[in-house]
Coordinates of C-alpha atoms and ligand atoms in Angstrom, one line a residue:
M42 CA 6.6 43.9 -29.8
D43 CA 7.8 45.2 -33.3
S44 CA 5.0 47.4 -33.7
L45 CA 5.5 48.9 -30.1
S46 CA 9.1 49.6 -30.6
E47 CA 8.4 51.0 -34.1
K48 CA 5.7 53.4 -32.4
V49 CA 8.3 54.5 -29.7
E50 CA 10.9 55.3 -32.3
E51 CA 8.4 57.2 -34.4
E52 CA 7.5 59.5 -31.6
S53 CA 10.8 59.5 -29.8
T54 CA 11.6 63.0 -31.0
E55 CA 8.8 65.1 -29.6
K56 CA 7.9 63.2 -26.4
S57 CA 9.4 62.3 -23.2
T58 CA 9.8 58.8 -22.3
E59 CA 6.9 59.0 -19.6
E60 CA 4.5 60.5 -21.8
R61 CA 5.4 57.9 -24.6
I62 CA 5.0 55.0 -22.2
E63 CA 1.8 56.5 -20.9
K64 CA 0.2 56.5 -24.4
I65 CA 1.1 52.8 -24.9
V66 CA 0.6 51.2 -21.9
P67 CA -2.5 52.4 -19.8
P68 CA -1.5 53.4 -16.3
S69 CA -2.1 50.8 -13.7
T70 CA -4.5 53.0 -12.0
D71 CA -7.0 52.0 -14.8
V72 CA -8.1 48.9 -13.3
A73 CA -9.6 50.3 -9.8
V74 CA -8.9 48.7 -6.4
P75 CA -11.6 45.9 -6.1
A76 CA -13.7 46.6 -3.4
S77 CA -14.2 43.2 -2.4
L78 CA -10.5 42.9 -1.2
L79 CA -11.2 45.9 1.0
R80 CA -13.6 43.9 3.1
P81 CA -12.6 41.3 5.6
I82 CA -12.5 37.8 4.1
A83 CA -15.7 35.9 4.7
T84 CA -15.5 32.3 6.2
R85 CA -17.6 30.5 8.5
P86 CA -17.2 27.3 10.2
K87 CA -18.8 24.3 8.6
F88 CA -19.1 20.5 9.1
L89 CA -17.4 19.3 6.0
M90 CA -18.9 15.9 5.8
G91 CA -18.7 15.2 1.9
T92 CA -15.8 13.6 0.4
G93 CA -13.0 16.0 1.4
P94 CA -11.6 18.2 2.7
T95 CA -12.4 17.1 6.1
N96 CA -12.4 19.4 8.8
L97 CA -9.2 19.8 10.7
S98 CA -8.8 19.1 14.5
Q99 CA -7.7 21.7 16.6
R100 CA -4.3 20.9 17.0
V101 CA -4.1 20.8 13.2
S102 CA -5.7 24.1 12.9
E103 CA -3.4 25.7 15.4
A104 CA -0.2 23.9 13.7
I105 CA -0.9 25.6 10.2
C106 CA -0.9 28.9 11.9
K107 CA 2.7 28.4 12.8
P108 CA 5.5 30.8 11.3
L109 CA 6.7 29.6 8.2
M110 CA 10.4 28.6 8.0
G111 CA 13.1 28.4 5.1
L112 CA 12.7 25.3 2.8
Y113 CA 16.3 24.2 3.3
M114 CA 16.4 24.6 7.2
D115 CA 17.2 21.8 9.5
E116 CA 14.0 22.1 11.4
T117 CA 12.0 21.9 8.0
H118 CA 13.9 18.9 7.0
Q119 CA 13.2 17.4 10.5
I120 CA 9.5 17.9 10.2
M121 CA 9.7 16.3 6.4
D122 CA 11.7 13.3 8.1
E123 CA 8.8 13.0 10.8
I124 CA 6.2 13.0 8.1
K125 CA 7.9 10.3 6.2
D126 CA 8.1 8.2 9.3
G127 CA 4.2 8.9 10.1
L128 CA 3.5 7.9 6.5
K129 CA 5.4 4.6 6.4
Y130 CA 3.2 3.8 9.8
V131 CA 0.2 4.6 7.8
F132 CA 1.3 2.7 4.8
Q133 CA 2.8 0.0 6.8
T134 CA 5.8 -0.1 4.6
K135 CA 9.5 0.0 5.0
N136 CA 10.1 1.6 1.6
P137 CA 12.8 4.2 1.9
V138 CA 11.4 5.9 -1.1
T139 CA 8.3 7.4 0.7
F140 CA 7.5 11.0 0.2
C141 CA 4.7 13.5 -0.8
A142 CA 4.1 15.3 -4.1
S143 CA 2.9 18.8 -3.6
C144 CA -0.5 18.6 -5.1
S145 CA -4.0 17.1 -4.3
G146 CA -4.8 13.3 -4.8
N147 CA -5.2 13.6 -9.0
G148 CA -1.5 14.7 -8.8
G149 CA -0.7 11.7 -6.8
I150 CA -2.3 9.6 -9.8
E151 CA -0.2 11.5 -12.1
A152 CA 3.0 11.5 -10.2
V153 CA 2.8 7.9 -9.9
L154 CA 1.6 7.1 -13.5
F155 CA 4.2 9.3 -15.1
N156 CA 7.2 7.5 -13.4
L157 CA 5.9 4.3 -14.0
I158 CA 4.6 4.2 -17.4
E159 CA 6.3 4.3 -20.7
E160 CA 4.6 4.7 -24.3
G161 CA 3.3 1.4 -25.3
D162 CA 3.4 -0.2 -22.1
V163 CA 0.4 -2.6 -21.6
V164 CA -1.5 -1.4 -18.3
L165 CA -4.6 -3.0 -17.0
F166 CA -6.9 -0.7 -15.0
G167 CA -9.5 -2.0 -12.6
V168 CA -12.4 0.2 -13.0
A169 CA -15.0 0.2 -10.1
G170 CA -15.9 4.0 -10.3
D171 CA -15.0 7.4 -11.9
F172 CA -11.7 7.5 -10.3
G173 CA -10.6 4.4 -11.8
R174 CA -11.9 6.0 -15.2
R175 CA -10.0 9.0 -14.4
A176 CA -6.8 7.0 -14.2
V177 CA -7.6 5.3 -17.6
H178 CA -7.8 8.6 -19.1
I179 CA -4.1 9.6 -17.7
G180 CA -2.8 6.5 -18.8
E181 CA -4.2 7.0 -22.4
L182 CA -2.7 10.7 -22.3
L183 CA 0.8 8.9 -21.4
G184 CA 0.3 6.5 -24.5
A185 CA 0.1 3.3 -22.5
D186 CA -1.9 0.4 -24.2
V187 CA -4.6 0.6 -22.1
R188 CA -6.7 -2.4 -21.0
K189 CA -9.6 -1.8 -18.7
L190 CA -11.8 -4.1 -16.8
E191 CA -14.9 -2.4 -15.6
A192 CA -17.2 -3.6 -12.6
K193 CA -20.8 -2.8 -12.7
L194 CA -21.6 0.6 -10.8
G195 CA -21.9 -0.1 -7.1
T196 CA -20.0 -3.3 -7.4
V197 CA -16.2 -4.3 -7.3
L198 CA -14.0 -6.5 -9.4
Q199 CA -13.5 -10.0 -8.4
Y200 CA -10.5 -12.0 -8.1
E201 CA -11.2 -14.5 -10.5
Q202 CA -12.1 -11.8 -13.2
I203 CA -8.7 -9.9 -12.4
R204 CA -6.7 -13.1 -12.9
G205 CA -8.5 -14.1 -16.4
Y206 CA -7.7 -10.6 -17.7
M207 CA -3.9 -10.8 -16.4
E208 CA -3.7 -14.1 -17.8
A209 CA -5.2 -12.8 -21.3
H210 CA -3.4 -9.5 -21.5
R211 CA -0.1 -9.7 -19.4
P212 CA -0.1 -6.3 -18.2
K213 CA 3.2 -4.5 -17.0
I214 CA 1.0 -2.6 -14.5
L215 CA -2.3 -3.5 -12.8
Y216 CA -3.8 -0.4 -11.2
L217 CA -6.5 -0.8 -8.7
V218 CA -8.8 2.1 -6.6
H219 CA -8.7 0.5 -3.1
G220 CA -11.8 2.9 -2.3
D221 CA -13.6 4.7 -5.2
S222 CA -15.1 7.1 -3.5
S223 CA -17.5 8.0 -6.6
T224 CA -19.5 5.1 -5.7
G225 CA -18.2 4.2 -2.2
V226 CA -16.9 0.6 -3.0
L227 CA -14.1 -1.0 -1.3
Q228 CA -12.2 -3.1 -3.7
S229 CA -10.6 -6.1 -2.2
L230 CA -6.9 -6.3 -2.6
E231 CA -6.5 -10.0 -1.2
G232 CA -4.3 -12.1 -3.4
M233 CA -3.3 -8.9 -5.9
G234 CA 0.1 -8.7 -4.9
D235 CA 0.9 -12.7 -5.4
L236 CA -0.9 -12.2 -8.7
C237 CA 1.2 -9.6 -9.9
R238 CA 4.5 -11.2 -8.9
R239 CA 3.4 -14.2 -10.8
Y240 CA 2.8 -12.3 -14.0
N241 CA 5.8 -10.1 -13.5
C242 CA 3.6 -7.0 -13.2
L243 CA 3.7 -3.9 -11.0
L244 CA 0.7 -3.4 -8.5
V245 CA -0.4 0.3 -8.3
V246 CA -3.0 1.2 -5.6
D247 CA -5.0 4.5 -5.5
A248 CA -5.5 4.6 -1.7
V249 CA -6.6 8.2 -1.5
S250 CA -10.0 7.6 0.2
T251 CA -8.6 4.3 2.4
A252 CA -5.1 4.7 3.5
G253 CA -5.0 4.8 7.4
A254 CA -8.8 4.3 7.8
V255 CA -9.0 0.9 6.2
K256 CA -6.6 -1.9 6.5
L257 CA -3.8 -1.4 3.9
L258 CA -0.6 -3.4 4.4
V259 CA 1.6 -2.0 1.6
D260 CA 4.6 -4.5 2.2
E261 CA 2.7 -7.7 3.4
W262 CA 0.2 -7.4 0.6
K263 CA 3.2 -6.8 -2.0
I264 CA 1.9 -3.2 -3.3
D265 CA 4.8 -1.7 -5.4
A266 CA 3.2 1.8 -5.4
A267 CA 0.5 3.4 -3.7
F268 CA -0.6 7.2 -2.8
T269 CA -3.0 9.0 -0.9
A270 CA -3.8 12.7 -0.2
S271 CA -3.7 14.9 2.9
Q272 CA -7.2 16.4 3.0
K273 CA -9.0 13.2 3.3
V274 CA -8.4 10.2 5.9
L275 CA -5.2 12.0 6.9
G276 CA -7.1 15.3 8.4
A277 CA -4.8 18.0 6.8
P278 CA -5.3 20.7 4.4
A279 CA -4.9 19.6 0.8
G280 CA -1.9 20.1 -0.9
L281 CA 0.2 17.1 -0.2
A282 CA -0.1 13.6 -2.1
P283 CA 1.9 11.1 0.0
I284 CA 3.5 8.4 -2.2
T285 CA 5.4 5.2 -1.4
L286 CA 7.3 3.3 -3.9
G287 CA 8.8 -0.4 -3.5
P288 CA 12.0 -1.9 -5.1
R289 CA 10.0 -3.3 -8.3
A290 CA 8.5 0.1 -8.8
L291 CA 12.1 1.8 -8.4
Q292 CA 13.8 -0.7 -10.7
K293 CA 10.8 -0.1 -13.3
I294 CA 11.9 3.8 -13.0
N295 CA 15.4 3.1 -13.2
S296 CA 15.2 1.0 -16.3
R297 CA 13.1 3.4 -18.3
K298 CA 14.4 3.6 -22.0
T299 CA 12.8 7.0 -22.0
P300 CA 12.9 9.8 -19.4
V301 CA 9.8 10.5 -17.2
K302 CA 7.9 13.1 -19.1
S303 CA 7.7 15.5 -16.7
Y304 CA 9.8 17.7 -14.4
Y305 CA 7.5 18.0 -11.5
W306 CA 6.5 14.4 -11.2
D307 CA 9.8 13.1 -11.4
A308 CA 9.9 10.8 -8.6
M309 CA 13.7 10.7 -8.5
L310 CA 14.0 14.3 -7.9
L311 CA 10.8 14.5 -5.5
S312 CA 12.0 11.7 -3.3
S313 CA 15.7 13.3 -3.4
K314 CA 13.9 16.5 -2.2
W315 CA 12.4 14.6 0.8
G316 CA 15.7 13.1 1.5
C317 CA 15.1 9.5 0.5
Q318 CA 18.3 9.3 -1.7
G319 CA 21.1 10.0 1.3
E320 CA 21.8 13.1 2.6
S321 CA 21.9 15.6 -0.1
R322 CA 18.4 16.8 -1.3
V323 CA 17.9 18.5 -4.6
K324 CA 16.3 21.8 -4.7
H325 CA 13.2 21.0 -6.9
H326 CA 10.2 22.9 -5.8
T327 CA 8.7 25.1 -3.2
V328 CA 6.7 22.8 -0.6
S329 CA 4.1 24.5 1.4
L330 CA 5.3 24.8 4.9
T331 CA 1.7 25.5 6.2
V332 CA 0.7 22.1 4.7
L333 CA 3.5 20.3 6.0
Y334 CA 2.9 21.4 9.7
G335 CA -0.6 20.3 9.3
L336 CA 0.3 16.9 8.1
R337 CA 2.8 16.6 10.6
E338 CA 0.4 17.1 13.3
S339 CA -2.4 14.9 11.7
L340 CA 0.2 12.1 11.4
A341 CA 1.1 12.8 15.2
E342 CA -2.5 12.5 16.1
I343 CA -2.9 9.0 14.2
C344 CA 0.2 7.6 15.7
E345 CA -1.0 8.5 19.1
Q346 CA -4.2 6.9 18.8
G347 CA -2.7 3.8 17.0
L348 CA -3.6 2.8 13.5
E349 CA -5.9 -0.4 14.7
S350 CA -7.8 2.1 17.1
F351 CA -8.0 4.7 14.3
R352 CA -9.4 2.2 11.9
N353 CA -11.7 0.7 14.4
R354 CA -13.3 4.1 14.9
H355 CA -13.9 4.6 11.2
S356 CA -15.5 1.1 10.8
E357 CA -17.7 1.6 13.8
N358 CA -18.9 4.8 12.9
A359 CA -19.3 3.8 9.3
Q360 CA -21.6 0.9 10.6
R361 CA -23.6 3.4 13.0
L362 CA -24.2 5.7 10.0
Q363 CA -25.0 3.1 7.4
K364 CA -27.4 1.5 9.8
G365 CA -29.0 4.7 10.8
L366 CA -29.6 5.6 7.2
Q367 CA -31.4 2.2 6.4
T368 CA -33.6 2.9 9.7
I369 CA -34.8 6.3 8.1
G370 CA -35.6 4.3 5.0
L371 CA -32.7 5.2 2.9
E372 CA -30.9 2.7 0.4
L373 CA -27.4 2.3 0.4
F374 CA -26.0 2.2 -3.2
V375 CA -23.6 -0.5 -2.6
E376 CA -25.8 -3.5 -2.0
N377 CA -23.0 -6.2 -0.7
P378 CA -22.0 -4.8 2.9
A379 CA -18.6 -6.3 2.4
D380 CA -18.1 -4.0 -0.5
R381 CA -18.9 -0.9 1.3
L382 CA -16.3 1.9 1.8
P383 CA -16.2 2.9 5.7
T384 CA -15.0 6.6 5.0
I385 CA -17.7 7.2 2.3
T386 CA -21.0 6.0 2.1
A387 CA -23.0 6.5 -1.1
V388 CA -26.8 6.7 -0.5
R389 CA -29.5 6.6 -3.3
I390 CA -31.6 9.5 -3.6
P391 CA -35.2 8.5 -2.8
Y392 CA -37.8 8.9 -5.5
G393 CA -39.5 12.3 -5.7
V394 CA -36.6 13.9 -3.4
N395 CA -34.8 17.0 -5.2
W396 CA -31.1 16.4 -3.9
N397 CA -30.3 20.2 -4.5
K398 CA -32.9 21.3 -2.0
V399 CA -31.9 18.9 0.6
S400 CA -28.2 20.0 0.2
D401 CA -29.0 23.7 0.5
Y402 CA -31.3 23.3 3.5
L403 CA -28.4 21.4 5.1
L404 CA -25.8 24.3 4.4
E405 CA -28.2 27.0 5.3
R406 CA -29.6 25.3 8.6
Y407 CA -26.8 23.2 9.9
S408 CA -23.7 24.4 7.8
L409 CA -23.3 20.9 6.9
E410 CA -21.7 19.7 3.6
L411 CA -22.4 16.3 2.2
S412 CA -21.4 15.7 -1.3
S413 CA -23.7 15.1 -4.4
G414 CA -22.7 12.0 -6.8
F415 CA -20.3 12.7 -9.7
G416 CA -20.2 11.4 -13.3
R417 CA -22.3 8.8 -13.9
T418 CA -24.1 9.1 -10.4
E419 CA -24.6 12.7 -10.4
D420 CA -28.5 12.5 -9.9
V421 CA -28.6 9.1 -8.4
I422 CA -26.6 9.0 -5.1
F423 CA -25.2 11.6 -2.5
R424 CA -22.5 10.9 -0.4
I425 CA -21.5 11.2 3.4
G426 CA -17.8 11.2 4.3
L427 CA -16.6 10.3 7.7
L428 CA -13.0 11.2 7.6
N429 CA -10.5 11.5 10.5
S430 CA -12.1 14.0 13.2
N431 CA -15.5 13.6 11.6
A432 CA -15.7 10.0 12.2
T433 CA -17.4 10.4 15.7
Y434 CA -21.0 9.1 17.0
Q435 CA -21.7 12.8 17.5
K436 CA -21.3 13.7 14.0
V437 CA -23.0 10.7 12.7
D438 CA -26.0 11.2 14.9
L439 CA -25.9 15.1 13.5
V440 CA -26.0 14.2 9.9
L441 CA -28.8 11.5 10.6
R442 CA -30.6 14.0 12.7
A443 CA -30.4 17.1 10.0
L444 CA -30.8 14.7 7.2
C445 CA -34.0 13.5 8.2
E446 CA -35.5 16.9 9.0
A447 CA -34.1 18.2 5.5
L448 CA -35.8 15.4 3.7
R449 CA -39.2 16.0 5.6
V450 CA -39.2 19.9 5.1
T451 CA -38.1 20.3 1.6
C452 CA -39.4 17.2 -0.1
N453 CA -42.0 16.1 2.4
Y454 CA -40.1 12.9 2.7
I455 CA -41.3 10.8 5.7
P456 CA -39.4 7.9 6.9
P457 CA -41.3 4.7 7.0
T458 CA -40.2 3.5 10.5
A459 CA -40.0 5.0 14.0
A460 CA -38.4 8.6 13.6
V461 CA -35.9 8.0 16.0
Y462 CA -33.9 10.7 14.8
Y463 CA -36.1 13.6 14.5
Ligands
PLP106 C1 -10.6 12.2 -3.9 C2 -9.9 11.1 -4.7 C3 -9.0 11.3 -5.5 C4 -8.7 12.8 -6.0 O1 -8.3 13.5 -4.9 P1 -8.1 15.1 -5.0 O2 -7.4 15.5 -3.8 O3 -9.5 15.4 -5.1 O4 -7.5 15.6 -6.3 C5 -8.5 10.3 -6.2 N1 -8.7 9.0 -5.9 C6 -9.9 8.7 -5.1 C7 -10.1 7.4 -4.7 C8 -10.4 9.7 -4.3 O5 -11.3 9.4 -3.1

């Protein structure tokens, strides 16, 4: 800045302002118009059957094209209120403090932990996959006294193990991932609520790949905080992370000795913005109206279908998929059927199969996206998602047929049994 003004002063006697500025700051036309942006946007319909985002239903697709409205208009507030009602239904909770943070699921993890953790708090993380590990990392960034209990990959934690750790470590928070989509495991939450009450500890649940599609009763199971994301089971575009906070979580937040170390994640501000703290709503940040419309409609669809039937559709199709995969000789990564997540199925890559080739083939021939493994399972598994509008018999059969063909054509993999899906 200094050298700039000196330079201007030095030359001010002989040159016009325009000339001087031009000499210092190159004219903006030096950066040419990018040709890429003069072409039409390139998108093509795809079958999104990885770990999310999932395909939008017709109704949700139409909703996100609706005209934007102002953030503080009555109609916008009404849509937000309807979303809150839908979320309470999906979470099965009467918590008045049920709202959304503007972010994906990872933001949901941070929003909840930033509010509930204070430096030095003992926090016990149940780790049954890489999303558990990610939460541990965030806990460490927040200065928590992190304890972790880790299950072998592809398995979950047992009640007795968790109880033993609770007894030994006396944490203030027990953090569990209900469905760790990195390995496709479903962590049972049975008895956890009572256990946490007994040890005067909060129960926090990552329900990003479960809420709605897997039984999750926030109030009945005494879960103090839970969160999910708009683009997976809920079937909306990414951009909103629904969060519910029960009375014990609020009490913890209200009795913090130090302020929440974030403006954006501050639950009191966020929930006030969402009208959870009485009539007046603080002006906090700009929510995407587009995503609000999408989530409002996707929740409406779940409400119309009914939670139980919506859940059954996911579990029936998951069974059809998992049985089909086994029929074509593939091995499911999670051995115990009771520990398998219905929304995300992890499959071992068979010996001799190059997953990248299979995946490229599926994309090229079928416009079908499946997900690879990630973290420790990168070259070990691939993952198939049956989320919301993709949890149908037709989509399951499409995946099985396409996968069979891709394995055969790219890697000469021949299913050991009758090739029913050819
Ligand atoms: C997908 C997922 C997340 C992260 O969500 P993003 O929306 O990708 O940020 C967190 N936890 C679990 C269990 C998930 O499946």
